[in-house]
Short mmCIF file of C-alpha atoms in Angstrom, two decimals:
data_model
loop_
_atom_site.label_atom_id
_atom_site.label_comp_id
_atom_site.label_asym_id
_atom_site.label_seq_id
_atom_site.Cartn_x
_atom_site.Cartn_y
_atom_site.Cartn_z
CA MET A 22 12.63 19.15 -7.39
CA THR A 23 13.26 20.67 -9.77
CA GLU A 24 13.72 18.15 -13.47
CA THR A 25 16.94 17.30 -14.11
CA GLN A 26 17.06 15.94 -9.74
CA THR A 27 17.02 13.01 -8.57
CA PRO A 28 14.28 11.86 -5.62
CA PRO A 29 16.24 10.91 -2.40
CA PRO A 30 16.03 7.44 -1.35
CA ILE A 31 12.88 5.41 -0.66
CA ALA A 32 13.00 4.46 3.14
CA LEU A 33 12.36 0.68 3.72
CA THR A 34 10.96 -0.04 7.25
CA CYS A 35 12.04 -3.60 8.35
CA GLY A 36 8.90 -4.77 9.37
CA GLU A 37 8.64 -8.01 11.37
CA PRO A 38 12.22 -9.09 12.34
CA ALA A 39 10.70 -12.38 12.49
CA GLY A 40 8.74 -12.60 9.73
CA ILE A 41 10.62 -13.18 6.14
CA GLY A 42 10.75 -9.41 5.72
CA PRO A 43 14.71 -9.16 6.28
CA GLU A 44 15.34 -11.40 3.33
CA LEU A 45 12.73 -9.67 1.12
CA ALA A 46 15.50 -5.97 1.91
CA GLU A 47 18.15 -8.06 0.87
CA THR A 48 16.60 -9.75 -2.68
CA ALA A 49 15.03 -6.29 -3.22
CA TRP A 50 18.99 -4.88 -3.13
CA ARG A 51 20.12 -7.36 -5.60
CA LEU A 52 16.84 -6.56 -8.24
CA THR A 53 16.10 -3.50 -8.13
CA GLY A 54 19.71 -1.65 -8.19
CA ALA A 55 19.36 2.39 -9.06
CA GLN A 56 15.75 1.19 -10.06
CA ALA A 57 14.38 1.86 -7.10
CA PRO A 58 17.82 3.45 -4.41
CA PHE A 59 16.56 2.64 -1.03
CA PHE A 60 18.11 2.64 2.82
CA TRP A 61 17.13 -0.37 5.30
CA ILE A 62 15.80 0.77 8.43
CA GLY A 63 16.34 -2.08 11.27
CA ASP A 64 18.99 -3.64 12.60
CA PRO A 65 21.79 -4.64 10.64
CA ALA A 66 22.11 -8.26 13.52
CA HIS A 67 18.70 -8.84 12.14
CA LEU A 68 19.40 -9.71 8.27
CA PRO A 69 20.45 -13.22 6.88
CA GLY A 70 23.55 -11.95 5.07
CA THR A 71 22.70 -12.75 1.12
CA ALA A 72 24.10 -9.67 0.78
CA PRO A 73 26.45 -6.93 1.45
CA HIS A 74 25.49 -4.15 3.33
CA ALA A 75 26.42 -0.26 4.77
CA ILE A 76 26.24 1.40 7.65
CA ILE A 77 24.61 5.07 6.51
CA SER A 78 24.14 7.82 8.84
CA ASP A 79 22.02 10.04 6.62
CA PRO A 80 20.45 8.66 3.15
CA SER A 81 22.56 10.99 1.48
CA GLU A 82 24.99 8.00 1.67
CA VAL A 83 23.15 6.25 -0.52
CA ALA A 84 23.79 7.01 -3.59
CA GLN A 85 27.91 6.32 -2.80
CA VAL A 86 27.35 2.66 -1.37
CA ASN A 87 24.14 1.43 -3.19
CA ALA A 88 25.98 -0.04 -6.23
CA GLN A 89 28.64 -2.33 -3.69
CA ALA A 90 25.40 -2.86 -0.79
CA MET A 91 22.69 -2.33 0.56
CA PRO A 92 22.08 1.14 2.29
CA VAL A 93 21.76 0.24 6.22
CA LEU A 94 19.48 2.84 8.62
CA PRO A 95 20.38 1.21 11.96
CA LEU A 96 18.74 0.70 14.62
CA ALA A 97 18.77 -1.00 18.54
CA PHE A 98 16.51 -3.67 19.07
CA ASP A 99 16.29 -6.07 21.83
CA GLY A 100 17.61 -9.01 21.13
CA PRO A 101 18.25 -11.68 17.92
CA ARG A 102 15.74 -12.78 15.15
CA ILE A 103 14.41 -15.66 16.00
CA CYS A 104 13.18 -16.84 12.93
CA GLY A 105 8.88 -18.13 12.35
CA THR A 106 8.13 -16.39 15.99
CA ALA A 107 7.98 -12.89 17.03
CA GLN A 108 9.23 -10.98 19.65
CA PRO A 109 7.59 -9.17 22.25
CA ALA A 110 10.49 -7.21 22.85
CA HIS A 111 11.67 -6.66 19.35
CA ALA A 112 8.19 -4.08 19.24
CA LYS A 113 8.94 -0.72 19.53
CA GLY A 114 12.22 -0.89 17.38
CA VAL A 115 9.74 -1.82 14.95
CA ILE A 116 7.44 1.29 15.41
CA GLN A 117 10.50 3.28 16.03
CA SER A 118 11.51 2.09 12.29
CA ILE A 119 7.85 3.93 10.70
CA GLU A 120 8.41 6.11 12.72
CA THR A 121 11.98 7.01 11.02
CA ALA A 122 11.03 6.40 7.87
CA VAL A 123 7.65 9.10 7.65
CA ASP A 124 10.31 11.96 9.60
CA LEU A 125 12.95 11.62 7.13
CA VAL A 126 10.32 12.07 4.40
CA LYS A 127 8.96 15.40 6.03
CA GLN A 128 12.52 16.32 6.88
CA GLY A 129 12.83 15.38 2.73
CA LYS A 130 15.45 13.12 2.58
CA ALA A 131 13.80 10.16 1.15
CA SER A 132 10.98 10.12 -1.53
CA SER A 133 8.58 7.65 -0.06
CA VAL A 134 7.95 4.95 2.82
CA CYS A 135 7.93 1.60 1.50
CA THR A 136 6.25 -1.09 4.86
CA LEU A 137 7.70 -4.71 4.54
CA PRO A 138 5.06 -6.35 6.86
CA ILE A 139 4.72 -5.92 10.91
CA HIS A 140 2.76 -8.22 13.62
CA LYS A 141 -0.04 -6.46 14.91
CA GLN A 142 -0.06 -9.08 18.12
CA ALA A 143 3.61 -8.80 19.63
CA LEU A 144 3.54 -4.87 18.59
CA ALA A 145 1.00 -4.74 20.70
CA GLU A 146 2.04 -7.54 23.26
CA GLY A 147 5.37 -5.40 23.45
CA ALA A 148 4.34 -1.68 22.83
CA GLY A 149 0.84 -1.36 23.88
CA PHE A 150 0.37 -0.85 19.67
CA ALA A 151 -3.14 0.29 19.67
CA TYR A 152 -3.50 0.86 15.72
CA PRO A 153 -5.48 -1.66 13.73
CA GLY A 154 -2.56 -1.75 11.67
CA HIS A 155 0.12 0.24 9.53
CA THR A 156 -2.72 1.77 7.83
CA GLU A 157 -3.97 3.94 10.20
CA PHE A 158 -1.13 4.62 12.50
CA LEU A 159 0.93 6.20 9.29
CA ALA A 160 -2.72 8.02 9.28
CA HIS A 161 -1.51 9.91 12.98
CA LEU A 162 1.89 9.83 11.51
CA GLY A 163 0.90 11.83 8.98
CA GLY A 164 -2.14 14.00 10.80
CA VAL A 165 -4.81 13.19 8.84
CA ASP A 166 -7.84 11.50 9.53
CA GLU A 167 -8.99 9.60 6.44
CA VAL A 168 -6.87 7.27 3.95
CA VAL A 169 -7.91 4.92 1.39
CA MET A 170 -6.33 1.29 0.67
CA MET A 171 -5.57 0.71 -3.19
CA LEU A 172 -3.82 -2.47 -4.62
CA ALA A 173 -2.35 -1.71 -7.89
CA SER A 174 -0.86 -4.03 -10.41
CA ASP A 175 0.35 -2.79 -14.29
CA GLN A 176 -3.45 -4.78 -14.67
CA LEU A 177 -5.38 -3.16 -12.31
CA ARG A 178 -6.24 -0.87 -9.64
CA VAL A 179 -8.67 -1.11 -6.75
CA VAL A 180 -10.48 0.49 -3.85
CA PRO A 181 -12.44 -1.09 -1.70
CA VAL A 182 -15.17 1.34 0.53
CA THR A 183 -14.97 -1.13 3.09
CA ILE A 184 -12.52 -3.49 4.36
CA HIS A 185 -12.34 -5.53 7.09
CA ILE A 186 -15.98 -5.83 7.84
CA ALA A 187 -17.87 -8.32 8.08
CA VAL A 188 -20.03 -8.37 4.59
CA ALA A 189 -23.37 -8.75 6.93
CA ASP A 190 -22.13 -5.49 8.36
CA VAL A 191 -21.10 -3.90 4.58
CA PRO A 192 -25.33 -2.30 3.69
CA ALA A 193 -24.71 -0.37 7.08
CA ALA A 194 -20.91 1.05 6.69
CA LEU A 195 -21.66 2.01 3.44
CA THR A 196 -23.00 5.56 3.84
CA PRO A 197 -22.95 7.86 0.94
CA ALA A 198 -20.55 10.00 3.47
CA LEU A 199 -17.87 7.12 2.88
CA LEU A 200 -18.47 6.07 -0.47
CA GLU A 201 -17.77 9.80 -1.50
CA LYS A 202 -14.51 10.37 0.64
CA ARG A 203 -13.45 6.89 -1.17
CA ILE A 204 -14.00 8.30 -4.44
CA ARG A 205 -12.86 12.55 -3.95
CA ILE A 206 -9.41 11.50 -2.22
CA THR A 207 -9.15 8.48 -5.60
CA HIS A 208 -9.31 10.84 -7.75
CA THR A 209 -7.23 13.08 -6.57
CA ALA A 210 -3.74 10.95 -5.34
CA LEU A 211 -4.76 9.86 -9.17
CA THR A 212 -4.17 13.04 -9.98
CA THR A 213 -0.90 14.07 -8.07
CA GLN A 214 0.39 10.99 -7.83
CA PHE A 215 -0.30 8.84 -10.62
CA GLY A 216 -0.21 12.09 -12.75
CA LEU A 217 -4.01 11.33 -14.60
CA GLU A 218 -4.69 14.59 -16.20
CA ARG A 219 -8.55 13.55 -15.71
CA PRO A 220 -8.77 9.60 -13.82
CA ARG A 221 -11.45 7.49 -15.55
CA ILE A 222 -13.74 5.54 -11.93
CA ALA A 223 -15.30 2.70 -11.94
CA VAL A 224 -17.59 1.68 -9.43
CA ALA A 225 -19.06 -1.80 -8.86
CA GLY A 226 -22.67 -2.02 -7.25
CA LEU A 227 -23.16 -3.42 -4.12
CA ASN A 228 -26.14 -5.79 -5.46
CA PRO A 229 -26.12 -8.64 -7.97
CA HIS A 230 -26.69 -6.32 -11.62
CA ALA A 231 -25.81 -3.82 -9.37
CA GLY A 232 -28.70 -4.26 -8.03
CA GLU A 233 -31.37 -4.67 -11.39
CA GLY A 234 -33.14 -1.26 -10.36
CA GLY A 235 -34.35 -2.14 -6.81
CA ARG A 236 -35.82 -6.21 -7.63
CA MET A 237 -32.21 -7.42 -6.08
CA GLY A 238 -31.52 -4.84 -3.27
CA LEU A 239 -31.94 -0.97 -3.13
CA GLU A 240 -29.03 0.15 -1.54
CA ASP A 241 -27.62 1.17 -5.26
CA MET A 242 -30.40 3.32 -5.80
CA GLN A 243 -30.74 5.00 -2.70
CA VAL A 244 -27.03 5.10 -1.72
CA ILE A 245 -25.13 5.02 -4.36
CA VAL A 246 -25.76 6.66 -7.29
CA PRO A 247 -26.34 10.30 -6.02
CA VAL A 248 -22.83 10.12 -4.62
CA LEU A 249 -21.83 9.18 -8.32
CA ASP A 250 -24.62 12.08 -9.87
CA LYS A 251 -22.92 14.57 -6.83
CA LEU A 252 -19.06 13.74 -8.26
CA ARG A 253 -19.96 14.31 -12.09
CA ALA A 254 -22.09 17.30 -10.93
CA ASP A 255 -18.83 18.14 -9.98
CA GLY A 256 -17.11 17.31 -12.33
CA LEU A 257 -15.08 14.19 -11.59
CA GLU A 258 -14.75 11.64 -15.20
CA ILE A 259 -17.13 7.86 -13.23
CA ALA A 260 -18.93 5.71 -14.65
CA GLY A 261 -21.20 2.89 -12.44
CA PRO A 262 -22.71 1.36 -10.38
CA LEU A 263 -21.31 -1.45 -12.68
CA PRO A 264 -22.21 -4.72 -12.67
CA ALA A 265 -19.25 -6.15 -10.80
CA ASP A 266 -19.24 -9.06 -12.21
CA THR A 267 -18.47 -7.94 -15.51
CA MET A 268 -15.82 -5.58 -14.74
CA PHE A 269 -12.67 -7.33 -14.99
CA HIS A 270 -12.13 -8.78 -18.23
CA ALA A 271 -9.32 -7.01 -20.57
CA ARG A 272 -11.98 -5.18 -22.87
CA ALA A 273 -13.85 -3.44 -19.36
CA ARG A 274 -10.34 -2.99 -17.29
CA LYS A 275 -9.88 -0.22 -20.59
CA GLY A 276 -11.90 1.59 -20.26
CA TYR A 277 -11.58 2.73 -16.76
CA ASP A 278 -8.11 3.63 -14.42
CA VAL A 279 -9.13 2.59 -11.02
CA ALA A 280 -12.27 0.25 -9.80
CA ILE A 281 -14.17 1.03 -6.75
CA CYS A 282 -15.40 -1.73 -4.99
CA MET A 283 -18.18 -1.53 -2.22
CA TYR A 284 -16.38 -4.10 0.29
CA HIS A 285 -13.21 -6.25 0.60
CA ASP A 286 -13.51 -9.67 -1.54
CA GLN A 287 -15.16 -7.54 -4.40
CA ALA A 288 -11.81 -5.88 -4.70
CA LEU A 289 -9.15 -8.16 -3.97
CA ILE A 290 -10.59 -11.48 -5.73
CA PRO A 291 -9.86 -9.83 -9.42
CA ILE A 292 -6.26 -8.15 -8.79
CA LYS A 293 -5.47 -11.32 -7.01
CA THR A 294 -6.46 -13.51 -9.88
CA LEU A 295 -5.33 -11.20 -12.19
CA ASP A 296 -0.97 -9.95 -10.11
CA PHE A 297 -1.00 -12.03 -7.81
CA ASP A 298 2.54 -11.79 -6.89
CA ARG A 299 3.01 -7.74 -8.30
CA GLY A 300 -0.11 -6.82 -6.41
CA VAL A 301 1.11 -3.27 -4.56
CA ASN A 302 -0.91 -1.89 -1.19
CA VAL A 303 -0.92 2.12 -1.79
CA THR A 304 -2.07 4.70 1.06
CA LEU A 305 -4.28 7.40 -0.18
CA GLY A 306 -5.05 10.35 0.96
CA LEU A 307 -1.46 10.81 3.44
CA PRO A 308 0.63 13.72 2.79
CA PHE A 309 4.21 11.19 1.73
CA ILE A 310 4.28 8.47 -0.73
CA ARG A 311 3.56 4.92 1.10
CA THR A 312 3.48 1.16 -0.98
CA SER A 313 3.40 -1.54 0.55
CA PRO A 314 3.78 -5.50 0.07
CA ASP A 315 0.82 -7.25 -0.55
CA HIS A 316 1.28 -10.09 1.79
CA GLY A 317 1.95 -10.68 5.69
CA THR A 318 5.05 -11.69 7.26
CA ALA A 319 4.89 -15.33 6.06
CA PHE A 320 6.61 -16.99 9.50
CA ASP A 321 6.39 -20.38 7.88
CA ILE A 322 8.50 -19.68 5.59
CA ALA A 323 10.91 -16.94 7.24
CA GLY A 324 14.36 -17.71 7.52
CA GLN A 325 14.25 -20.07 4.21
CA GLY A 326 15.34 -18.21 1.46
CA ILE A 327 12.27 -18.87 -0.66
CA ALA A 328 9.77 -15.28 -0.01
CA ASN A 329 8.63 -14.55 -3.91
CA PRO A 330 10.44 -10.29 -4.16
CA THR A 331 8.33 -9.80 -6.50
CA SER A 332 6.01 -8.45 -4.25
CA THR A 333 8.63 -5.98 -2.93
CA ILE A 334 10.20 -5.33 -5.61
CA GLU A 335 7.33 -4.07 -6.97
CA ALA A 336 6.35 -1.65 -4.23
CA LEU A 337 9.56 -0.43 -4.64
CA LYS A 338 9.24 0.55 -8.14
CA LEU A 339 6.19 1.71 -7.43
CA ALA A 340 6.45 4.06 -4.68
CA ALA A 341 10.29 5.46 -7.19
CA LYS A 342 7.66 6.08 -9.63
CA LEU A 343 5.53 8.06 -8.01
CA SER A 344 7.57 10.08 -6.03
CA ARG A 345 8.77 10.67 -9.73
CA ASN A 346 5.74 11.70 -10.35
#
């Protein structure tokens, strides 16, 4: 793609039909306009009808219809949408929506993938879905073994090294090899996708006061410090390990482009406190761009038209920005 060319549209997957995904798609189309052109992949019968939609057969048709209607690449699902109640019969269609999006990106017909929330239990019951979630399935489709979850907003970017495990299990899981992989993948993505020539990386310590010289735990000295020294020797700009309690105030955040955190809540509490509605989930390390709103299916409010579209809109905008980069 040359500088004068416009990236292809974003492939927006349908997510769980019984959740808020269908209404978020329509609201996002109304509010984003030409800022982040996308096409939705799913069953048109599942859309609530709050916005016009146009059936397309190929993403190249998006530019022709996007100003008047939300472009829809149709998939046939088994059965209607029942708001708030996941249907295992929909599982194959939900999976096909994701697979189609990835295939179209690989073909160059879509610029990126933006995924609406899925319901893993329904996928497992209806299609034997064996992956813990979206991220692992996308890694499989992308042919990679190692990916990184980033939560990003205009105020902060964070990467948790360990994710959905008990806090008691974090010290054992936090190996030098894992930490190094997470940081290297993050550095590469900030350079290639976010357009940062020399990313500034801040690394949080595991223990209070980053261990305070071993008085509050040895992991910072024995695991984190040697990895950071190695990466600095390779030319990466890294600060840390830093006390996590002083990393996230406004002045500190100006000194880095991403915060690498040791466990789930250490990363997600600050970004959700600072920018709850605008946080976007970005999967780093894939051979394509993938973003997602940072929330779930919200069965309790599905179909009521009150779902907040902000995170979905931000996910689409970020996908468009990364595609241009």
